mmCIF file of C-alpha atoms and ligand atoms in Angstrom:
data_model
loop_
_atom_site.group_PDB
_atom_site.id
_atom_site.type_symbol
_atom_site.label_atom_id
_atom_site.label_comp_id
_atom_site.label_asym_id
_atom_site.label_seq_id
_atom_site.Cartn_x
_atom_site.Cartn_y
_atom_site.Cartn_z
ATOM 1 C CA UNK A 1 30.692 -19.229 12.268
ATOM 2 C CA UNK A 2 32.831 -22.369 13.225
ATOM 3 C CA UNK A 3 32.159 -23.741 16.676
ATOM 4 C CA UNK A 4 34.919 -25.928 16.895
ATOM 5 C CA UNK A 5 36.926 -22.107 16.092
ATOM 6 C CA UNK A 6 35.395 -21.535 19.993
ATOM 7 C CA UNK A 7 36.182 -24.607 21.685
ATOM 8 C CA UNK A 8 39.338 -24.865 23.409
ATOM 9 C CA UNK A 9 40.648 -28.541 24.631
ATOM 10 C CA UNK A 10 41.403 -28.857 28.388
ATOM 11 C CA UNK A 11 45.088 -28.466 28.350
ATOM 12 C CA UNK A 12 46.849 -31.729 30.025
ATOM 13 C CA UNK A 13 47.912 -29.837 33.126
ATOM 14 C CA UNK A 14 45.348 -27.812 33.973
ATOM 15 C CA UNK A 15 43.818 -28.633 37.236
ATOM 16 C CA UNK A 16 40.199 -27.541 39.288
ATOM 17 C CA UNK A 17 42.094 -23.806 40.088
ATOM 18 C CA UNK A 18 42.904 -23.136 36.386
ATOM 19 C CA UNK A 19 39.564 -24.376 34.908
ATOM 20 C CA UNK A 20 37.598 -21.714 36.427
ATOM 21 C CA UNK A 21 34.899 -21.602 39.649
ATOM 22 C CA UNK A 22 31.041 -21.184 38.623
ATOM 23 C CA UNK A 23 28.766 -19.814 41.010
ATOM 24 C CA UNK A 24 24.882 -20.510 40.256
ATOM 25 C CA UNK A 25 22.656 -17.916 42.453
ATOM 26 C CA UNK A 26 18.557 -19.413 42.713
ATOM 27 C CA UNK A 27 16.149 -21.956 43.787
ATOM 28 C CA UNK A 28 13.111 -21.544 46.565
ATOM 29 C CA UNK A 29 10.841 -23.559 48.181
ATOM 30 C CA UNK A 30 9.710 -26.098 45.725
ATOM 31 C CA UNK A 31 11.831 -24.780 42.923
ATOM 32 C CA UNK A 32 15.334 -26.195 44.194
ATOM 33 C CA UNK A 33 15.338 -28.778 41.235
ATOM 34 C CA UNK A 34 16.143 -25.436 38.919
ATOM 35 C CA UNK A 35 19.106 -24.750 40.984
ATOM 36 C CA UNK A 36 20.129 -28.510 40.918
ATOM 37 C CA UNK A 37 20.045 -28.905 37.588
ATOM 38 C CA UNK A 38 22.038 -25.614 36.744
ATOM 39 C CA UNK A 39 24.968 -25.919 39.274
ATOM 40 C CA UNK A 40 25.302 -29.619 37.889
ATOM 41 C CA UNK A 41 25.162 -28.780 34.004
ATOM 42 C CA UNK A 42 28.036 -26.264 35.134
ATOM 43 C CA UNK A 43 30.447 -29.148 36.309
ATOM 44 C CA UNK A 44 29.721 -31.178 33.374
ATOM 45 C CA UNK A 45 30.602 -28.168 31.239
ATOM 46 C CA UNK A 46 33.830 -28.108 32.655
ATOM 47 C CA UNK A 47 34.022 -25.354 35.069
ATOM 48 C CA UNK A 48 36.523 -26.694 37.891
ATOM 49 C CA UNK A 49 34.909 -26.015 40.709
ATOM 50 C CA UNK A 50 30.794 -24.783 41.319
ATOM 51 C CA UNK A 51 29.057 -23.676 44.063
ATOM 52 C CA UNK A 52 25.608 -23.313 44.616
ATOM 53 C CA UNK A 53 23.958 -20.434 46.983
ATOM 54 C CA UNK A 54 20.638 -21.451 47.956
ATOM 55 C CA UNK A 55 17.528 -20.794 50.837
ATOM 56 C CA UNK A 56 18.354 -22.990 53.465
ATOM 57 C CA UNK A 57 15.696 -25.406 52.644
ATOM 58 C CA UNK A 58 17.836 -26.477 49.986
ATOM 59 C CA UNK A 59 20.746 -28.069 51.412
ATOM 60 C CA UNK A 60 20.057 -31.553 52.013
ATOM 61 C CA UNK A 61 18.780 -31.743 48.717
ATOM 62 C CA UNK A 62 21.774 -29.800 46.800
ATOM 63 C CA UNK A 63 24.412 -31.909 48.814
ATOM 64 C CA UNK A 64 22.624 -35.384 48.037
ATOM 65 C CA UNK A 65 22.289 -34.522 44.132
ATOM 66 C CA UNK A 66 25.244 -33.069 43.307
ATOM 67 C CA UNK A 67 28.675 -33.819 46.033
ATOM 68 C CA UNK A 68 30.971 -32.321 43.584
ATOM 69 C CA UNK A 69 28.641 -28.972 43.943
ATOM 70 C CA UNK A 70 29.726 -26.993 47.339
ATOM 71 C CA UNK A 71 26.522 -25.075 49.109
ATOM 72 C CA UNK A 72 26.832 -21.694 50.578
ATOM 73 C CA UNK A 73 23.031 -21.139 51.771
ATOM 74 C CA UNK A 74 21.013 -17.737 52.596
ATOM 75 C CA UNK A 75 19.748 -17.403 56.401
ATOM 76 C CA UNK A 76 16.073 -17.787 54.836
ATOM 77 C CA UNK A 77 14.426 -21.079 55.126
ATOM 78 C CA UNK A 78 12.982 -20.922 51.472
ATOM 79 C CA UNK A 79 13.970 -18.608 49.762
ATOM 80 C CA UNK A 80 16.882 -16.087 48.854
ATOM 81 C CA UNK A 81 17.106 -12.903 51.087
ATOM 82 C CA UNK A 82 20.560 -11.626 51.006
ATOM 83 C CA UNK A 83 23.456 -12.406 48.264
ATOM 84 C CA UNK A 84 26.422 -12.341 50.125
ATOM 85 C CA UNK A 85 29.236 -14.492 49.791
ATOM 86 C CA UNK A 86 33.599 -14.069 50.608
ATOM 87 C CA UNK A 87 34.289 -17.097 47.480
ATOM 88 C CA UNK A 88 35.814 -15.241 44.127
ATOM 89 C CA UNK A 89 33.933 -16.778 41.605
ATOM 90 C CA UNK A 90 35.209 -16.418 37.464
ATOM 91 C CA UNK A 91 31.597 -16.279 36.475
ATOM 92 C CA UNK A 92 27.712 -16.339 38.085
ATOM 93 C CA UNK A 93 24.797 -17.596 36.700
ATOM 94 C CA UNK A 94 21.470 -16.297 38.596
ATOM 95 C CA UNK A 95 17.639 -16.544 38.527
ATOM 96 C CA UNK A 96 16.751 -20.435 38.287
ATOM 97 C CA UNK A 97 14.084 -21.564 40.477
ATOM 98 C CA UNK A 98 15.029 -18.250 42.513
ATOM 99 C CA UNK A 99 11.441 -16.609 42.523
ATOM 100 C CA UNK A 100 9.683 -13.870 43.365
ATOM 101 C CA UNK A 101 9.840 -13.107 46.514
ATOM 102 C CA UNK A 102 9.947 -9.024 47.564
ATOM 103 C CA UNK A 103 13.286 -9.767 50.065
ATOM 104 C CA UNK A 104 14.726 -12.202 46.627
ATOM 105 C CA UNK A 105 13.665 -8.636 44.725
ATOM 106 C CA UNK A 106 15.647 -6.445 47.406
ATOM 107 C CA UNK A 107 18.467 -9.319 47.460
ATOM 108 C CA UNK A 108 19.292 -9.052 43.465
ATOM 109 C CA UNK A 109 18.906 -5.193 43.638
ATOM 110 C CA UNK A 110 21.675 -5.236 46.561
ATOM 111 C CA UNK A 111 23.824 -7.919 44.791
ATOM 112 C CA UNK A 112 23.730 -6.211 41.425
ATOM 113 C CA UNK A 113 25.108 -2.714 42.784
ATOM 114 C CA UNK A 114 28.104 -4.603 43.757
ATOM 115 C CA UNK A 115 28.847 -7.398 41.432
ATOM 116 C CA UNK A 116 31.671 -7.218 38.640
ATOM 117 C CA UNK A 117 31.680 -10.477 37.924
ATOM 118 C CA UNK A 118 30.631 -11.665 34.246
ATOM 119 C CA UNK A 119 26.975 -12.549 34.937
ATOM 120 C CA UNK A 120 24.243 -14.873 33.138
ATOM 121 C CA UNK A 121 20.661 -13.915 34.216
ATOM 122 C CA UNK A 122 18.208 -15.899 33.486
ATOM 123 C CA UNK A 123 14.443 -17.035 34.610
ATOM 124 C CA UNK A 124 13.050 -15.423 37.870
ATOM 125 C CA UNK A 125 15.910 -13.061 38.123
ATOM 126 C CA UNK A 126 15.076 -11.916 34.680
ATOM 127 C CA UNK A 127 11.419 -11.234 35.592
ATOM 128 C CA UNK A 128 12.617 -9.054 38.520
ATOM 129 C CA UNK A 129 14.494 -6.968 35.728
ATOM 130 C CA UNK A 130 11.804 -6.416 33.875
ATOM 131 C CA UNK A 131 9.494 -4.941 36.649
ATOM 132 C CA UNK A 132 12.757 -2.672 37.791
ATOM 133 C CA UNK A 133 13.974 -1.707 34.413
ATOM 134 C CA UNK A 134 16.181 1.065 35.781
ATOM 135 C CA UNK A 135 18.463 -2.026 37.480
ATOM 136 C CA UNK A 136 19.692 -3.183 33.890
ATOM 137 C CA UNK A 137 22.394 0.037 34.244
ATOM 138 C CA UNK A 138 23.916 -2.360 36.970
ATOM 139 C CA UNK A 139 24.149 -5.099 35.031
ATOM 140 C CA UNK A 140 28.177 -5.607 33.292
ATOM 141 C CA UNK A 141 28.805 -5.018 30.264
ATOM 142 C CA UNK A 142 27.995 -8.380 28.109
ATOM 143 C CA UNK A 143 26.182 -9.937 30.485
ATOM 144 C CA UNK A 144 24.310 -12.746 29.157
ATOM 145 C CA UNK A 145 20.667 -12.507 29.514
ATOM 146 C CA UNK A 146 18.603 -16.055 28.376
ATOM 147 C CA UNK A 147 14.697 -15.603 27.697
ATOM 148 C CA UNK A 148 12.626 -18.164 26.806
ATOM 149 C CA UNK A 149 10.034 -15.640 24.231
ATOM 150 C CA UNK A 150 7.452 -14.900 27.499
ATOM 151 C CA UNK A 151 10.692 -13.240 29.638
ATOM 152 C CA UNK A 152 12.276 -11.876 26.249
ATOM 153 C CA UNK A 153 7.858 -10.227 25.886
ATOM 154 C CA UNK A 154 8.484 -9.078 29.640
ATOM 155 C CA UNK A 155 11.566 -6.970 29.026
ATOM 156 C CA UNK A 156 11.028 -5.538 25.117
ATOM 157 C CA UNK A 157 7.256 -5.354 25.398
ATOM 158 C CA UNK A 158 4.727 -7.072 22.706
ATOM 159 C CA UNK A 159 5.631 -7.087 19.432
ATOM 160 C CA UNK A 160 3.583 -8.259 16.279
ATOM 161 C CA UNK A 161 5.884 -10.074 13.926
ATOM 162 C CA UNK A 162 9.095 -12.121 14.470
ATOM 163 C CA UNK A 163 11.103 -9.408 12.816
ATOM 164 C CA UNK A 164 9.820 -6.934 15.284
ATOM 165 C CA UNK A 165 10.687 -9.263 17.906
ATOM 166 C CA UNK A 166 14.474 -9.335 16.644
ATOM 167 C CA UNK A 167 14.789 -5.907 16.267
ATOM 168 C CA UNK A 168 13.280 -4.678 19.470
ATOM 169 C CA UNK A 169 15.877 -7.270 20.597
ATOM 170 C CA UNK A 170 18.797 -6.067 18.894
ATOM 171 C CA UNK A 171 18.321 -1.926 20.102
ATOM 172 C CA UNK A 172 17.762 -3.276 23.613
ATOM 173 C CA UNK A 173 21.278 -5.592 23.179
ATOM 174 C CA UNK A 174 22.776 -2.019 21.954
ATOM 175 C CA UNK A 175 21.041 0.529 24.565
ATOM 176 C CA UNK A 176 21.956 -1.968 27.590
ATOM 177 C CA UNK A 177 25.344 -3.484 26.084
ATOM 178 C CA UNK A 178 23.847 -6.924 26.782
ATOM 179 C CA UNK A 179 24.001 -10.595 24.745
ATOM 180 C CA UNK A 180 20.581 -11.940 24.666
ATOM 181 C CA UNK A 181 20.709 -15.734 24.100
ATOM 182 C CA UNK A 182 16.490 -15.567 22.269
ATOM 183 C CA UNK A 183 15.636 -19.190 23.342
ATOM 184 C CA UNK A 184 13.311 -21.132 20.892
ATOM 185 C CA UNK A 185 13.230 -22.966 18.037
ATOM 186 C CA UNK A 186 15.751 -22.311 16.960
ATOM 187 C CA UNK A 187 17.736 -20.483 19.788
ATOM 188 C CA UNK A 188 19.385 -17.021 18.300
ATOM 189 C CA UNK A 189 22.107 -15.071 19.832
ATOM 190 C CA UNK A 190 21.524 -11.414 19.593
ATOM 191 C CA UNK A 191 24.960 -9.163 20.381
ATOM 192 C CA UNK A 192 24.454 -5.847 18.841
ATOM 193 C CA UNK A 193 23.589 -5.683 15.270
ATOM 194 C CA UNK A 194 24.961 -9.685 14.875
ATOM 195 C CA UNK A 195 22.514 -12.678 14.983
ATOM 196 C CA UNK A 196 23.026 -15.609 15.521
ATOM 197 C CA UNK A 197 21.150 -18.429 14.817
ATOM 198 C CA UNK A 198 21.946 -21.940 16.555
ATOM 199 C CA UNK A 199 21.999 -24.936 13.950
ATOM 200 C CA UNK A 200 21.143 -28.066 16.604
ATOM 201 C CA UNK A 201 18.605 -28.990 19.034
ATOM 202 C CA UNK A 202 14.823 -30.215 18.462
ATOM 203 C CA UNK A 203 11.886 -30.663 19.937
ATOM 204 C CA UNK A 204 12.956 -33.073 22.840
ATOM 205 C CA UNK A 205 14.016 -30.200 24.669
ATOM 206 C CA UNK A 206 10.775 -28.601 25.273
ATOM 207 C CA UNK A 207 10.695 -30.519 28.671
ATOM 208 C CA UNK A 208 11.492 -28.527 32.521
ATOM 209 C CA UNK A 209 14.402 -27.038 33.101
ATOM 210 C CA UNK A 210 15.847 -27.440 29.906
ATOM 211 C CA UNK A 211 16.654 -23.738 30.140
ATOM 212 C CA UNK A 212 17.696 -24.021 33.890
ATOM 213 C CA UNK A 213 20.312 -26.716 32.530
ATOM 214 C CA UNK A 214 21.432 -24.018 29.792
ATOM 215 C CA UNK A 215 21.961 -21.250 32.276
ATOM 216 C CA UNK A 216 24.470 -23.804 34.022
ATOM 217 C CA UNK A 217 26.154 -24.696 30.928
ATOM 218 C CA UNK A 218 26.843 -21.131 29.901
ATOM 219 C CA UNK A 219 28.008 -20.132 33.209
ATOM 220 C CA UNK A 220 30.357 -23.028 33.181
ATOM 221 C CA UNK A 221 32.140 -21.910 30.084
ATOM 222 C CA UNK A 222 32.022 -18.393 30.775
ATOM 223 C CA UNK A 223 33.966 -19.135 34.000
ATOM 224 C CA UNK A 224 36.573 -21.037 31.980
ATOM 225 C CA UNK A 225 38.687 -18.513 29.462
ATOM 226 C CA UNK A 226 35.380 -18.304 26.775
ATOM 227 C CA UNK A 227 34.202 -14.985 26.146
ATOM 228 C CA UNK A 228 30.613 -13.812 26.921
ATOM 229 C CA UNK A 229 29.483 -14.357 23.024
ATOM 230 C CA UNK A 230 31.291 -17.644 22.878
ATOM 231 C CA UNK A 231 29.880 -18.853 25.611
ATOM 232 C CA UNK A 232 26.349 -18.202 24.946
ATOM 233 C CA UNK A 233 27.303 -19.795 21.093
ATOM 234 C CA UNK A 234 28.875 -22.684 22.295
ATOM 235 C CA UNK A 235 26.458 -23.072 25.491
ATOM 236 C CA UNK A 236 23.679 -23.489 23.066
ATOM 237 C CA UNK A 237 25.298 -25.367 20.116
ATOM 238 C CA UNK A 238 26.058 -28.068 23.152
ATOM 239 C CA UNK A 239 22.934 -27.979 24.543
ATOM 240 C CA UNK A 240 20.835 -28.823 21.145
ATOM 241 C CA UNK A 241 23.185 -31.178 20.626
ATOM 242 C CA UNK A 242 22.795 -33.326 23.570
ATOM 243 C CA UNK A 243 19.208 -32.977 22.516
ATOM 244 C CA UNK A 244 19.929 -34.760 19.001
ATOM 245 C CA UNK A 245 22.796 -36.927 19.967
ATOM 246 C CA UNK A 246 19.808 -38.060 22.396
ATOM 247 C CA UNK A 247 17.111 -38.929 20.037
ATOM 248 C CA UNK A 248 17.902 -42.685 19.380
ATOM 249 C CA UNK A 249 18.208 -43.799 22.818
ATOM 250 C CA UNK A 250 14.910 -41.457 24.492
ATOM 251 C CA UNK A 251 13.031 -40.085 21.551
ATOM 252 C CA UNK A 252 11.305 -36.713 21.830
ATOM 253 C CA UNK A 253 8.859 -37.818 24.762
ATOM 254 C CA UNK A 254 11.218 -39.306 27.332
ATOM 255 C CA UNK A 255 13.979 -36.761 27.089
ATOM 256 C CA UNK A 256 14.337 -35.052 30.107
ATOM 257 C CA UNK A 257 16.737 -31.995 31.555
ATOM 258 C CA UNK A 258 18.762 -34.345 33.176
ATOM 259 C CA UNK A 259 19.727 -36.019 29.725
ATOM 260 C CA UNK A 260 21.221 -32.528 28.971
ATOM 261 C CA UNK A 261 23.289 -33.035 31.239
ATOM 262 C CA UNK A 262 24.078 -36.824 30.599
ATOM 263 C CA UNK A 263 24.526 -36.383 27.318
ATOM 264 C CA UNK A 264 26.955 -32.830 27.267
ATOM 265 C CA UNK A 265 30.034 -35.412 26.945
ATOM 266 C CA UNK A 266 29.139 -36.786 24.156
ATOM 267 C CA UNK A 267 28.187 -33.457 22.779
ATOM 268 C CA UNK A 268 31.638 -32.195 23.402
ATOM 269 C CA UNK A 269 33.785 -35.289 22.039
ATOM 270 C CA UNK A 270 32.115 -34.335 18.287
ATOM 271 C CA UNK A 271 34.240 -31.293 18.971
ATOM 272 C CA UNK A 272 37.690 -33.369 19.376
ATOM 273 C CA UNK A 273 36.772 -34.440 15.412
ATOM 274 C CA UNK A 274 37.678 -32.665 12.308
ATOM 275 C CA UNK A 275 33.778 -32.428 11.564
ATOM 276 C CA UNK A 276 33.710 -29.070 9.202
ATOM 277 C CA UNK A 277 30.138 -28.831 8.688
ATOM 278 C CA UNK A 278 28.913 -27.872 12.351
ATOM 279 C CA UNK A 279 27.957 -24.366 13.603
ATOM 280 C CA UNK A 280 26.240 -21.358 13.656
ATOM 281 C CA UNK A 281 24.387 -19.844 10.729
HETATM 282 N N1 LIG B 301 12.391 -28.400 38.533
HETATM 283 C C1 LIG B 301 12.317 -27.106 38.773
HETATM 284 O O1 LIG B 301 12.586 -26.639 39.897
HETATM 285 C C2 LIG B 301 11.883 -26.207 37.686
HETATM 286 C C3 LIG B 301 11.823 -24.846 37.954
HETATM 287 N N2 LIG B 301 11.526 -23.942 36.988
HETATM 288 C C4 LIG B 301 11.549 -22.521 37.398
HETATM 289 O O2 LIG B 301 10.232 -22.073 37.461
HETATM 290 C C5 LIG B 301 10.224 -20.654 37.358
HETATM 291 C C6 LIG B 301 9.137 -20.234 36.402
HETATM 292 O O3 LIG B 301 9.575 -20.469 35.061
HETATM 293 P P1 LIG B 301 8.596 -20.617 33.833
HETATM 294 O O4 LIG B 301 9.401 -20.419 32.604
HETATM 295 O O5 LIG B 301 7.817 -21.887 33.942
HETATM 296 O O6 LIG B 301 7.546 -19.443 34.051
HETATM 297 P P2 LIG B 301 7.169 -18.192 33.167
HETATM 298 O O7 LIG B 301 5.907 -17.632 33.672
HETATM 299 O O8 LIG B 301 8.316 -17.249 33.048
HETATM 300 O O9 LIG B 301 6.959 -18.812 31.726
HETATM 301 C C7 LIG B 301 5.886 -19.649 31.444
HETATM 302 C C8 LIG B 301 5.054 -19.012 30.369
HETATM 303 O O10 LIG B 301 5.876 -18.768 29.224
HETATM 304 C C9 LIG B 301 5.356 -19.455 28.116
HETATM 305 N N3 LIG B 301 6.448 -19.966 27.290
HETATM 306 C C10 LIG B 301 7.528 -20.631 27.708
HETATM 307 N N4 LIG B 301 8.291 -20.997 26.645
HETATM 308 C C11 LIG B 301 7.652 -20.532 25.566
HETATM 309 C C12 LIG B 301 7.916 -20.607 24.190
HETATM 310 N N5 LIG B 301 9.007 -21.235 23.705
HETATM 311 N N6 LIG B 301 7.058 -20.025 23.356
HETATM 312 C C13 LIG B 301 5.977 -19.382 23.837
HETATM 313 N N7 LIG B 301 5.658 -19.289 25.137
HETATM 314 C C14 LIG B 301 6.493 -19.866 25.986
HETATM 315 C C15 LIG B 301 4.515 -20.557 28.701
HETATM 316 O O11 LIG B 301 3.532 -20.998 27.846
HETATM 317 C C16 LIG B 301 3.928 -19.907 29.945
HETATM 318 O O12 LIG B 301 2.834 -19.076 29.627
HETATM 319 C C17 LIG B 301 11.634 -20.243 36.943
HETATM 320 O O13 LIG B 301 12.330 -19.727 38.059
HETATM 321 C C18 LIG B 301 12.264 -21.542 36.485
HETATM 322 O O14 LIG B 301 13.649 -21.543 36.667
HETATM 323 C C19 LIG B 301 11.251 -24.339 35.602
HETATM 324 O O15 LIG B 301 12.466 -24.189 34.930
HETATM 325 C C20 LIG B 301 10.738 -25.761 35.509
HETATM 326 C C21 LIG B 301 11.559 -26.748 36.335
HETATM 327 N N1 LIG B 302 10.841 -27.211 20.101
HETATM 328 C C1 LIG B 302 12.066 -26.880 20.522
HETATM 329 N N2 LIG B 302 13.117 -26.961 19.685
HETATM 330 C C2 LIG B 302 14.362 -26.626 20.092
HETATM 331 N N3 LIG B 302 14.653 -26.159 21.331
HETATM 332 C C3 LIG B 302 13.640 -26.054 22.202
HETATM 333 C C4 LIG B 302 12.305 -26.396 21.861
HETATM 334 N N4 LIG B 302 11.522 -26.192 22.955
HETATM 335 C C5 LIG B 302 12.329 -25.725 23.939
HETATM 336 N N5 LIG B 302 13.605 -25.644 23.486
HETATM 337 C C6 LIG B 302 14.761 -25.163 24.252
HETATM 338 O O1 LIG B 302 14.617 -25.570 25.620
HETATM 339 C C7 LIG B 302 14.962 -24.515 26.508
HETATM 340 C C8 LIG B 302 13.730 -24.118 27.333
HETATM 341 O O2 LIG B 302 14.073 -23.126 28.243
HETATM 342 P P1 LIG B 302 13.042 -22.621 29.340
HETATM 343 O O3 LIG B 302 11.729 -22.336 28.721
HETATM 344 O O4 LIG B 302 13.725 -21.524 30.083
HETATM 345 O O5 LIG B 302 12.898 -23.919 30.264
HETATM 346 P P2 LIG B 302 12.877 -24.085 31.860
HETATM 347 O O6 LIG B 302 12.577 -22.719 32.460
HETATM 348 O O7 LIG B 302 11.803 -25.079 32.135
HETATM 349 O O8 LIG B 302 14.207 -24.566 32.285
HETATM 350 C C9 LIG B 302 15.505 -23.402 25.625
HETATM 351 O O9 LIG B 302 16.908 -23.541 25.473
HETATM 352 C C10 LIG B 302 14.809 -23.651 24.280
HETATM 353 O O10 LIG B 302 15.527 -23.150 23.180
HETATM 354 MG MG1 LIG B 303 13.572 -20.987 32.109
#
C-alpha cells in the first residue's frame, strides 16, 4: 500500500474554509499539555482551522501555546463536564489529557448520543469506553480508536500471544465497525479483516504525548477530504517519520512530542517526491 496513493497536495486555491475545521475534545487539571500538543499537531497537519474545548483552567495556557488554536472552554475549572458546542466541526479528536472524572464520564456519554461527526478516540476517553462497553454502539461507523497496548488490554481483555492480540482486535474492529490504529512498535492499523502494518518510526518516540500528538495529526487529516483508514495510515506513516527524519539532529534521548510536531513538514515534503519505496506493508 502506497502512501503517497493517500496524500493529496493542497490545491493552490484552497483557503482555511475548504481545508477542513478540527476540533480536539480533552485536557484537565495538570494534563492540559495533552490537549496542547494535539490541537497543535492538528494545524500542522493541515486542517484549516482547530479549536480546542477545554476545563476552564486551561485557557491561558491553550491561548499562549498555540494563537492559531481558538478555545471554547467547559464551565468547570479543571476539568470537562459538559460537551457542548454551536461550531460545525469536519472531524473531532477526543480523550487527551481529558481524565477520569465521573461528570468527564457523564459528559462523553451525553456527547456521544448526539455526535455524527467522524470521531478519533483516544487516551482517557478510551478508558471510559472500556468501563461502559455498551457506549461503543454510539460510536460512528469508522471511528478511529488509537490504543497504546494497555488501552487496546482494557477494551479486548488479556490475551496470551501477539496473534491473539490481533485477532481479538480484528472481531472487535468487525462487531463495533471501528479502525483501531494498535500503537507500538511497529504501529498496525486494524480495519476489519485488513492489517496494516506502519513501515517508519523508532524508538525516539517512546517519549509523552507522542500519542497525544498522533491523535491531533489524525484528526487533522480526517477533517480534510481523507477517509477514516487513510487517515489513520497516513497519520501514522507521518508521525514515524518525523521520528526518523529526527534522528540526526536529537537522537533517540532528546526527541520530544513537540519534535513531532516540528518535524511533520518535513515529513510531508518526502511526499511531494517521486520516492516509490515508502509505505505500508
Ligand atoms: N503532557 C501531558 O499532559 C501528558 C498527558 N498524558 C495523558 O495522561 C493520561 C494517561 O495516559 P497514560 O497512557 O500515561 O496512562 P495509562 O494508564 O493508560 O497507560 C500507562 C500504562 O500503560 C503502559 N504502556 C504504555 N505504552 C505501552 C507499551 N507500548 N507497551 C506496554 N505497555 C505500555 C505503561 O507501562 C503504563 O503501565 C492520558 O489522558 C494522556 O493523554 C500523557 O499522554 C503524557 C503527557
Ligand atoms: N519503540 C517505539 N517504536 C516506535 N514507535 C513507538 C515506540 N514507542 C512508542 N512509540 C509510538 O509513540 C506513541 C505513544 O503513544 P502513547 O503511549 O499514547 O503516548 P502518550 O499517551 O504519552 O501521548 C505511539 O504512536 C507509539 O506507536
Ligand atoms: Mg496516549
Amino acid at each position: 500500500m502506497n502512501i503517497q496513493k493517500i496524500y493529496k497536495p493542497v490545491a493552490a486555491q484552497a483557503h482555511k474554509g475548504t481545508q477542513g475545521h478540527a476540533l480536539l475534545i480533552g485536557g484537565s487539571y495538570g494534563k492540559i499539555g495533552a490537549i496542547t500538543l494535539s490541537s497543535k499537531a492538528a494545524l500542522h497537519a493541515g486542517a484549516g482551522l482547530v479549536t480546542a474545548f477545554i476545563p476552564k483552567c486551561g485557557y491561558p495556557i491553550l491561548q499562549t501555546a498555540n494563537p492559531e488554536v481558538m478555545v471554547i472552554t467547559d464551565k468547570v475549572q479543571e476539568h470537562i463536564s459538559c460537551i457542548e458546542f454551536t461550531i460545525i466541526p469536519n472531524a473531532i479528536g477526543i480523550g487527551p489529557g481529558i481524565g477520569q472524572e465521573q461528570e468527564t464520564q457523564d459528559a462523553l456519554h451525553q456527547f456521544l448520543q448526539t455526535n455524527k461527526t467522524p470521531l478519533v478516540i483516544d487516551a482517557d476517553a478510551l478508558n471510559i469506553l472500556s468501563q461502559n462497553k455498551k457506549w461503543l454502539e454510539l460510536l460512528p461507523p469508522q471511528t478511529i480508536l488509537t490504543p497504546h497496548p494497555k488501552e487496546l488490554e482494557r477494551l479486548i481483555g488479556k490475551t496470551q500471544s501477539d496473534e491473539e492480540t490481533i485477532q481479538k482486535t480484528i472481531t472487535f474492529s468487525k462487531e463495533h465497525q471501528l479502525i483501531v490504529v494498535k500503537k507500538g512498535a511497529p504501529t498496525q492499523i486494524i480495519d476489519g479483516d485488513n492489517v496494516y502494518e506502519n513501515t517508519t518510526g523508532n524508538q525516539a518516540l517512546a517519549t509523552a504525548g507522542s500519542g497525544d500528538v498522533l491523535t491531533g495529526i489524525i484528526t487533522g487529516l480526517l477533517a480534510q477530504t481523507y477517509t477514516p483508514l487513510e487517515a489513520a495510515q497516513l497519520g501514522a506513516y507521518l508521525h514515524g517519520l518525523t521520528a526518523d527524519l529526527a534522528l540526526p539532529h536529537t537522537g533517540h534521548e532528546s526527541f520530544v512530542a513537540s519534535n513531532i510536531i516540528h518535524f511533520l513538514g518535513k515529513a510531508f515534503l518526502t511526499l511531494q517526491g517521486n520516492r516509490n519505496e515508502i509505505g505500508f506493508k
